[in-house]
């Protein structure tokens, strides 16, 4: 009888020990992410474009190479979407769809906004979105295919999404760039305007003297010049930032970022949320990285140029400057927690990537430039 009781106590202790060990093991696995991330060789074909004479291999620099083998969602893209522009709202995206701009959500909903091409006063007009947030879209219109660039009439518009109120807020004697050209901060639109000498009509007549940041107050409709000899306004740490002196980033959130101090004189600076990312050329190839704790950190090297970096929730995705050319890659991202370039073992495609509301979205295009699929991965599973 006593022996049976002792064996029962020993068994209970053993069961508790095993349960504790299993709980600890599960916690360690959860923290380490061992069930989702596995190291791979830097020579693994998943880091390169297979079967192409112009293979564009991703070469890890400060980071490791890894593969993600966890769960992710893939949905079929609706027909006629040719370009994803930017996230909007919780899970929506601005897109081009069959000649118009609209909002698409991965659950299948679509809402048209306004046409990309239109006719006004007998003139064929072209529209392009240059910035958006959850409340407004900033876009410009210009005459399509004019005979002389100086004759173009560029108009800047502010579209309020709640009631589709459309305001013309400025006339622009310039060629706008749809990237890093306008932002909304503290209920004001900040945008770049070309500066010309008195009597000049465009930069093509030899009178170009630089650019300025113009401020438009949305509430009272007031326009004012904000900063001369400055351009490419962006948002950084929730505040306005812009570039001066050939690359110095002046931020209203913290002291200026000077690329030369990090050996990035000829780099492309890419502010993203709370991180400054960058891309620069080395030995004929592009290096991509970011600034962490005042130090430069190179993530990888590749042949293609990096046009944008989206850094959020400890992860980064990037778009190369030729994402709709002959380059087809597997979807990949960088995990700061893992210090790894992580490849998702899915179908190869020409991917354009964003991070929005705790999810990574990889939009895959076919060789004709039509979107085929959307791959969705939770950042908290990394």
CSV table of C-alpha atoms in Angstrom, one decimal:
chain,number,residue,atom,x,y,z
A,1,UNK,CA,0.0,0.0,0.0
A,2,UNK,CA,2.8,2.4,1.0
A,3,UNK,CA,4.8,1.4,-2.1
A,4,UNK,CA,1.8,2.2,-4.3
A,5,UNK,CA,1.3,5.7,-2.7
A,6,UNK,CA,5.0,6.4,-3.2
A,7,UNK,CA,4.9,5.4,-6.8
A,8,UNK,CA,1.8,7.6,-7.3
A,9,UNK,CA,3.7,10.6,-5.8
A,10,UNK,CA,6.7,10.0,-8.0
A,11,UNK,CA,4.5,9.7,-11.1
A,12,UNK,CA,2.8,13.0,-10.2
A,13,UNK,CA,6.1,14.7,-9.7
A,14,UNK,CA,7.3,13.3,-13.0
A,15,UNK,CA,4.2,14.5,-14.9
A,16,UNK,CA,4.6,18.0,-13.5
A,17,UNK,CA,8.3,18.0,-14.4
A,18,UNK,CA,7.5,16.9,-18.0
A,19,UNK,CA,4.7,19.5,-18.3
A,20,UNK,CA,7.1,22.2,-17.1
A,21,UNK,CA,9.7,21.0,-19.5
A,22,UNK,CA,7.3,21.0,-22.4
A,23,UNK,CA,6.0,24.4,-21.5
A,24,UNK,CA,9.5,25.8,-21.3
A,25,UNK,CA,10.3,24.1,-24.7
A,26,UNK,CA,7.2,25.6,-26.2
A,27,UNK,CA,8.2,29.1,-24.9
A,28,UNK,CA,11.7,28.8,-26.2
A,29,UNK,CA,10.4,27.7,-29.6
A,30,UNK,CA,7.9,30.6,-29.6
A,31,UNK,CA,10.6,33.1,-28.7
A,32,UNK,CA,13.1,31.7,-31.1
A,33,UNK,CA,10.7,31.2,-33.9
A,34,UNK,CA,12.3,27.8,-34.7
A,35,UNK,CA,9.1,26.5,-36.2
A,36,UNK,CA,8.9,29.3,-38.8
A,37,UNK,CA,12.5,30.4,-39.7
A,38,UNK,CA,15.3,28.1,-40.8
A,39,UNK,CA,18.8,29.1,-41.8
A,40,UNK,CA,19.8,28.4,-45.4
A,41,UNK,CA,23.0,28.6,-47.4
A,42,UNK,CA,24.0,31.9,-48.9
A,43,UNK,CA,24.4,29.9,-52.2
A,44,UNK,CA,20.8,28.5,-51.9
A,45,UNK,CA,19.1,29.0,-55.3
A,46,UNK,CA,16.1,30.6,-53.4
A,47,UNK,CA,18.3,33.8,-53.0
A,48,UNK,CA,18.8,34.1,-56.7
A,49,UNK,CA,16.8,34.2,-59.9
A,50,UNK,CA,17.1,30.7,-61.3
A,51,UNK,CA,17.4,30.0,-65.0
A,52,UNK,CA,18.1,33.6,-66.2
A,53,UNK,CA,21.4,34.7,-67.8
A,54,UNK,CA,21.1,37.9,-65.9
A,55,UNK,CA,20.6,36.2,-62.5
A,56,UNK,CA,20.3,38.9,-59.8
A,57,UNK,CA,21.5,37.1,-56.7
A,58,UNK,CA,20.8,38.5,-53.2
A,59,UNK,CA,24.1,38.5,-51.3
A,60,UNK,CA,23.7,38.9,-47.5
A,61,UNK,CA,26.1,41.3,-45.9
A,62,UNK,CA,25.5,42.0,-42.2
A,63,UNK,CA,22.4,39.7,-42.2
A,64,UNK,CA,22.0,35.9,-42.3
A,65,UNK,CA,20.1,34.0,-45.0
A,66,UNK,CA,17.0,32.2,-43.9
A,67,UNK,CA,13.8,30.6,-45.3
A,68,UNK,CA,10.3,31.0,-43.8
A,69,UNK,CA,8.3,27.8,-43.7
A,70,UNK,CA,5.4,28.9,-41.6
A,71,UNK,CA,1.8,29.8,-42.6
A,72,UNK,CA,0.9,32.5,-45.0
A,73,UNK,CA,-2.1,33.4,-47.1
A,74,UNK,CA,-2.3,33.6,-50.9
A,75,UNK,CA,-5.3,35.1,-52.6
A,76,UNK,CA,-6.0,35.4,-56.3
A,77,UNK,CA,-5.9,39.0,-57.5
A,78,UNK,CA,-9.0,40.5,-59.1
A,79,UNK,CA,-8.7,41.1,-62.9
A,80,UNK,CA,-7.4,44.3,-64.5
A,81,UNK,CA,-5.3,45.6,-61.6
A,82,UNK,CA,-2.1,46.7,-63.1
A,83,UNK,CA,-0.4,48.6,-60.3
A,84,UNK,CA,-0.5,48.8,-56.5
A,85,UNK,CA,0.4,52.4,-55.4
A,86,UNK,CA,0.3,52.5,-51.6
A,87,UNK,CA,-1.6,51.2,-48.5
A,88,UNK,CA,-4.7,53.1,-47.5
A,89,UNK,CA,-6.8,52.5,-44.4
A,90,UNK,CA,-6.5,49.4,-42.3
A,91,UNK,CA,-6.2,46.8,-45.0
A,92,UNK,CA,-6.9,48.7,-48.2
A,93,UNK,CA,-4.6,49.7,-51.1
A,94,UNK,CA,-4.7,52.3,-53.8
A,95,UNK,CA,-4.5,50.7,-57.2
A,96,UNK,CA,-4.8,51.3,-60.9
A,97,UNK,CA,-7.6,49.3,-62.3
A,98,UNK,CA,-8.6,49.3,-65.9
A,99,UNK,CA,-7.8,52.9,-66.5
A,100,UNK,CA,-9.0,54.3,-63.2
A,101,UNK,CA,-7.7,54.7,-59.6
A,102,UNK,CA,-9.5,52.9,-56.9
A,103,UNK,CA,-9.2,51.2,-53.5
A,104,UNK,CA,-8.8,47.4,-53.3
A,105,UNK,CA,-9.0,45.3,-50.2
A,106,UNK,CA,-7.7,41.7,-50.1
A,107,UNK,CA,-11.1,40.4,-49.0
A,108,UNK,CA,-12.3,41.2,-52.6
A,109,UNK,CA,-13.9,44.7,-52.2
A,110,UNK,CA,-13.2,47.4,-54.8
A,111,UNK,CA,-14.2,51.1,-54.9
A,112,UNK,CA,-13.5,53.2,-57.9
A,113,UNK,CA,-12.3,56.8,-57.3
A,114,UNK,CA,-11.5,58.8,-60.5
A,115,UNK,CA,-10.1,58.1,-64.0
A,116,UNK,CA,-6.5,58.1,-64.9
A,117,UNK,CA,-7.3,59.7,-68.3
A,118,UNK,CA,-10.0,62.3,-69.0
A,119,UNK,CA,-10.9,65.1,-71.3
A,120,UNK,CA,-11.2,68.7,-70.1
A,121,UNK,CA,-12.0,71.6,-72.4
A,122,UNK,CA,-11.0,69.5,-75.4
A,123,UNK,CA,-7.7,68.6,-73.9
A,124,UNK,CA,-6.7,65.0,-73.0
A,125,UNK,CA,-5.6,65.0,-69.4
A,126,UNK,CA,-3.5,62.6,-67.3
A,127,UNK,CA,-3.8,62.1,-63.5
A,128,UNK,CA,-1.2,60.7,-61.1
A,129,UNK,CA,-1.4,60.1,-57.4
A,130,UNK,CA,1.5,61.4,-55.4
A,131,UNK,CA,0.5,60.9,-51.8
A,132,UNK,CA,-2.3,59.6,-49.7
A,133,UNK,CA,-3.3,58.9,-46.1
A,134,UNK,CA,-6.5,57.5,-44.7
A,135,UNK,CA,-8.4,60.8,-45.2
A,136,UNK,CA,-7.0,62.4,-48.4
A,137,UNK,CA,-5.4,61.8,-51.7
A,138,UNK,CA,-3.0,64.3,-53.2
A,139,UNK,CA,-2.8,64.0,-57.0
A,140,UNK,CA,-1.9,66.1,-60.0
A,141,UNK,CA,-3.2,66.5,-63.5
A,142,UNK,CA,-1.4,67.5,-66.7
A,143,UNK,CA,-2.0,67.6,-70.4
A,144,UNK,CA,-1.2,64.2,-72.0
A,145,UNK,CA,1.6,64.1,-74.5
A,146,UNK,CA,2.2,67.8,-75.1
A,147,UNK,CA,4.4,69.0,-77.9
A,148,UNK,CA,6.6,71.0,-75.5
A,149,UNK,CA,7.1,70.3,-71.8
A,150,UNK,CA,7.0,74.0,-70.9
A,151,UNK,CA,3.4,74.2,-72.2
A,152,UNK,CA,2.1,71.6,-69.7
A,153,UNK,CA,-0.4,72.9,-67.2
A,154,UNK,CA,0.1,71.0,-64.0
A,155,UNK,CA,-2.6,71.3,-61.3
A,156,UNK,CA,-2.3,69.9,-57.8
A,157,UNK,CA,-5.5,68.5,-56.3
A,158,UNK,CA,-6.6,67.4,-52.8
A,159,UNK,CA,-9.4,64.8,-52.7
A,160,UNK,CA,-11.2,64.2,-49.5
A,161,UNK,CA,-12.3,60.5,-49.3
A,162,UNK,CA,-15.2,60.9,-46.9
A,163,UNK,CA,-17.3,63.0,-49.4
A,164,UNK,CA,-15.1,63.0,-52.5
A,165,UNK,CA,-14.7,66.8,-52.3
A,166,UNK,CA,-12.0,67.7,-54.9
A,167,UNK,CA,-10.1,70.9,-54.5
A,168,UNK,CA,-7.6,72.4,-57.0
A,169,UNK,CA,-5.0,73.8,-54.6
A,170,UNK,CA,-2.1,74.9,-56.8
A,171,UNK,CA,-0.8,75.4,-60.4
A,172,UNK,CA,2.6,73.9,-61.0
A,173,UNK,CA,5.1,75.2,-63.6
A,174,UNK,CA,7.1,72.0,-63.4
A,175,UNK,CA,7.4,68.2,-64.0
A,176,UNK,CA,6.2,66.6,-60.8
A,177,UNK,CA,7.7,63.4,-59.6
A,178,UNK,CA,5.2,61.0,-58.2
A,179,UNK,CA,7.7,59.6,-55.6
A,180,UNK,CA,8.5,61.7,-52.5
A,181,UNK,CA,6.9,64.8,-53.9
A,182,UNK,CA,4.1,65.7,-51.5
A,183,UNK,CA,3.0,64.7,-47.9
A,184,UNK,CA,0.3,65.6,-45.4
A,185,UNK,CA,1.3,66.5,-41.9
A,186,UNK,CA,-0.6,68.3,-39.1
A,187,UNK,CA,-3.5,69.0,-41.5
A,188,UNK,CA,-1.3,70.7,-44.0
A,189,UNK,CA,-0.1,69.6,-47.5
A,190,UNK,CA,3.6,70.1,-48.1
A,191,UNK,CA,4.8,69.8,-51.7
A,192,UNK,CA,7.7,70.6,-53.9
A,193,UNK,CA,7.6,73.4,-56.4
A,194,UNK,CA,10.2,74.3,-59.0
A,195,UNK,CA,11.7,77.8,-58.5
A,196,UNK,CA,12.3,79.9,-61.6
A,197,UNK,CA,13.6,83.4,-62.2
A,198,UNK,CA,11.3,86.2,-62.9
A,199,UNK,CA,10.1,86.0,-66.5
A,200,UNK,CA,11.0,82.3,-66.9
A,201,UNK,CA,8.5,79.7,-67.8
A,202,UNK,CA,10.3,76.4,-67.1
A,203,UNK,CA,13.6,74.8,-66.2
A,204,UNK,CA,14.1,74.2,-69.9
A,205,UNK,CA,14.7,77.9,-70.7
A,206,UNK,CA,17.9,78.1,-68.6
A,207,UNK,CA,16.4,80.0,-65.7
A,208,UNK,CA,16.3,77.1,-63.2
A,209,UNK,CA,17.4,78.1,-59.7
A,210,UNK,CA,16.2,75.2,-57.5
A,211,UNK,CA,13.0,74.2,-55.7
A,212,UNK,CA,11.0,75.1,-52.7
A,213,UNK,CA,8.6,73.5,-50.2
A,214,UNK,CA,5.1,75.0,-50.3
A,215,UNK,CA,2.7,74.7,-47.5
A,216,UNK,CA,-1.1,74.4,-48.0
A,217,UNK,CA,-3.3,74.7,-44.8
A,218,UNK,CA,-6.2,72.3,-45.5
A,219,UNK,CA,-8.6,74.0,-42.9
A,220,UNK,CA,-8.3,77.6,-44.2
A,221,UNK,CA,-7.0,77.1,-47.7
A,222,UNK,CA,-4.0,79.3,-47.1
A,223,UNK,CA,-0.9,78.9,-49.2
A,224,UNK,CA,2.6,80.0,-48.1
A,225,UNK,CA,6.2,79.3,-49.0
A,226,UNK,CA,7.7,77.1,-46.3
A,227,UNK,CA,11.3,76.5,-47.2
A,228,UNK,CA,13.5,77.6,-50.2
A,229,UNK,CA,16.1,75.4,-51.9
A,230,UNK,CA,14.5,72.3,-50.5
A,231,UNK,CA,12.6,69.3,-52.0
A,232,UNK,CA,11.3,65.8,-51.8
A,233,UNK,CA,9.2,66.2,-48.6
A,234,UNK,CA,8.6,63.0,-46.6
A,235,UNK,CA,7.3,61.9,-43.2
A,236,UNK,CA,9.8,60.7,-40.6
A,237,UNK,CA,8.8,59.9,-37.0
A,238,UNK,CA,5.4,61.4,-37.7
A,239,UNK,CA,6.8,64.8,-38.7
A,240,UNK,CA,7.8,66.6,-41.8
A,241,UNK,CA,11.2,66.1,-43.3
A,242,UNK,CA,12.8,67.2,-46.6
A,243,UNK,CA,16.1,67.2,-48.4
A,244,UNK,CA,18.5,70.1,-48.9
A,245,UNK,CA,22.1,70.5,-50.1
A,246,UNK,CA,22.1,67.5,-52.4
A,247,UNK,CA,21.1,64.9,-49.8
A,248,UNK,CA,21.0,66.2,-46.3
A,249,UNK,CA,17.7,65.2,-44.6
A,250,UNK,CA,16.2,68.0,-42.5
A,251,UNK,CA,13.7,66.6,-40.0
A,252,UNK,CA,11.3,68.5,-37.7
A,253,UNK,CA,11.5,65.5,-35.3
A,254,UNK,CA,15.3,65.4,-34.7
A,255,UNK,CA,18.6,66.9,-35.9
A,256,UNK,CA,19.5,66.8,-39.6
A,257,UNK,CA,20.7,63.5,-41.1
A,258,UNK,CA,23.9,64.0,-43.0
A,259,UNK,CA,24.7,61.1,-45.3
A,260,UNK,CA,28.5,62.0,-45.5
A,261,UNK,CA,28.8,61.2,-41.8
A,262,UNK,CA,27.9,57.6,-42.5
A,263,UNK,CA,29.9,57.3,-45.8
A,264,UNK,CA,26.7,57.6,-47.8
A,265,UNK,CA,27.6,60.6,-50.0
A,266,UNK,CA,26.2,59.2,-53.2
A,267,UNK,CA,23.3,57.1,-51.7
A,268,UNK,CA,19.5,57.2,-52.0
A,269,UNK,CA,18.1,58.0,-48.5
A,270,UNK,CA,14.8,56.3,-47.9
A,271,UNK,CA,13.0,57.4,-44.6
A,272,UNK,CA,10.5,54.8,-43.6
A,273,UNK,CA,8.3,55.3,-40.5
A,274,UNK,CA,10.9,55.5,-37.7
A,275,UNK,CA,13.9,54.2,-39.6
A,276,UNK,CA,16.2,55.8,-42.2
A,277,UNK,CA,17.0,53.2,-44.8
A,278,UNK,CA,19.4,53.7,-47.7
A,279,UNK,CA,20.6,52.3,-51.0
A,280,UNK,CA,24.0,52.9,-52.6
A,281,UNK,CA,26.3,51.5,-55.3
A,282,UNK,CA,29.4,49.5,-54.5
A,283,UNK,CA,31.5,47.6,-57.1
A,284,UNK,CA,28.7,48.1,-59.6
A,285,UNK,CA,26.0,46.7,-57.4
A,286,UNK,CA,23.5,48.1,-55.0
A,287,UNK,CA,23.8,47.8,-51.2
A,288,UNK,CA,20.7,48.2,-49.1
A,289,UNK,CA,20.7,48.9,-45.3
A,290,UNK,CA,19.5,51.2,-42.5
A,291,UNK,CA,20.7,53.3,-39.6
A,292,UNK,CA,20.4,51.7,-36.2
A,293,UNK,CA,21.5,53.5,-33.0
A,294,UNK,CA,23.5,55.9,-35.0
A,295,UNK,CA,25.3,53.1,-36.9
A,296,UNK,CA,25.1,52.1,-40.5
A,297,UNK,CA,24.1,48.5,-41.1
A,298,UNK,CA,24.2,46.9,-44.6
A,299,UNK,CA,21.6,44.2,-45.1
A,300,UNK,CA,22.4,42.8,-48.6
A,301,UNK,CA,24.0,43.5,-52.0
A,302,UNK,CA,22.4,42.9,-55.4
A,303,UNK,CA,22.5,44.0,-59.0
A,304,UNK,CA,19.2,45.9,-59.0
A,305,UNK,CA,18.6,49.4,-57.5
A,306,UNK,CA,16.3,49.8,-54.5
A,307,UNK,CA,13.6,52.3,-55.1
A,308,UNK,CA,11.8,52.2,-51.8
A,309,UNK,CA,12.0,50.5,-48.4
A,310,UNK,CA,9.1,49.9,-46.0
A,311,UNK,CA,10.3,49.3,-42.4
A,312,UNK,CA,7.7,48.5,-39.7
A,313,UNK,CA,7.1,46.0,-36.9
A,314,UNK,CA,10.7,45.0,-36.9
A,315,UNK,CA,10.6,43.9,-40.6
A,316,UNK,CA,11.5,45.5,-43.9
A,317,UNK,CA,10.4,44.9,-47.4
A,318,UNK,CA,11.8,46.6,-50.5
A,319,UNK,CA,11.0,47.3,-54.1
A,320,UNK,CA,13.6,47.4,-56.7
A,321,UNK,CA,13.7,50.0,-59.4
A,322,UNK,CA,12.9,47.4,-62.0
A,323,UNK,CA,10.3,45.3,-60.3
A,324,UNK,CA,8.2,45.0,-63.6
A,325,UNK,CA,11.1,44.0,-65.8
A,326,UNK,CA,12.5,40.5,-66.5
A,327,UNK,CA,13.4,40.0,-62.8
A,328,UNK,CA,11.3,37.3,-61.1
A,329,UNK,CA,12.2,36.5,-57.5
A,330,UNK,CA,10.7,34.7,-54.5
A,331,UNK,CA,9.0,37.1,-52.0
A,332,UNK,CA,11.5,38.1,-49.3
A,333,UNK,CA,11.8,40.4,-46.3
A,334,UNK,CA,14.3,41.4,-43.6
A,335,UNK,CA,13.7,40.5,-40.0
A,336,UNK,CA,15.5,42.7,-37.5
A,337,UNK,CA,14.8,40.3,-34.7
A,338,UNK,CA,16.3,37.4,-36.6
A,339,UNK,CA,18.9,39.6,-38.4
A,340,UNK,CA,18.0,37.6,-41.5
A,341,UNK,CA,17.0,38.1,-45.1
A,342,UNK,CA,14.0,35.7,-45.0
A,343,UNK,CA,12.8,34.0,-48.2
A,344,UNK,CA,9.2,32.8,-48.5
A,345,UNK,CA,9.2,29.6,-50.5
A,346,UNK,CA,6.3,30.5,-52.8
A,347,UNK,CA,6.0,31.1,-56.5
A,348,UNK,CA,8.5,33.4,-58.3
A,349,UNK,CA,7.0,36.6,-59.6
A,350,UNK,CA,7.7,40.3,-60.0
A,351,UNK,CA,6.7,41.3,-56.5
A,352,UNK,CA,5.9,44.7,-55.1
A,353,UNK,CA,5.8,44.8,-51.3
A,354,UNK,CA,4.3,46.8,-48.4
A,355,UNK,CA,3.8,46.5,-44.7
A,356,UNK,CA,0.5,47.6,-43.3
A,357,UNK,CA,-1.4,47.0,-40.1
A,358,UNK,CA,0.9,44.2,-38.9
A,359,UNK,CA,0.9,42.3,-42.2
A,360,UNK,CA,3.4,42.0,-45.1
A,361,UNK,CA,1.8,42.1,-48.5
A,362,UNK,CA,3.6,40.8,-51.6
A,363,UNK,CA,1.8,41.7,-54.8
A,364,UNK,CA,2.9,39.3,-57.6
A,365,UNK,CA,2.8,40.4,-61.3
A,366,UNK,CA,3.1,38.2,-64.4
A,367,UNK,CA,5.4,38.9,-67.3
A,368,UNK,CA,2.7,41.2,-68.9
A,369,UNK,CA,2.6,43.4,-65.9
A,370,UNK,CA,-0.8,42.2,-64.6
A,371,UNK,CA,-1.2,41.3,-60.9
A,372,UNK,CA,-1.8,37.6,-60.3
A,373,UNK,CA,-1.8,37.0,-56.6
A,374,UNK,CA,-1.4,38.6,-53.2
A,375,UNK,CA,0.7,36.9,-50.5
A,376,UNK,CA,-0.1,37.9,-47.0
A,377,UNK,CA,2.1,37.2,-43.9
A,378,UNK,CA,1.7,38.3,-40.3
A,379,UNK,CA,4.7,40.1,-38.9
A,380,UNK,CA,4.0,38.7,-35.4
A,381,UNK,CA,4.7,35.2,-36.8
A,382,UNK,CA,8.3,36.0,-37.6
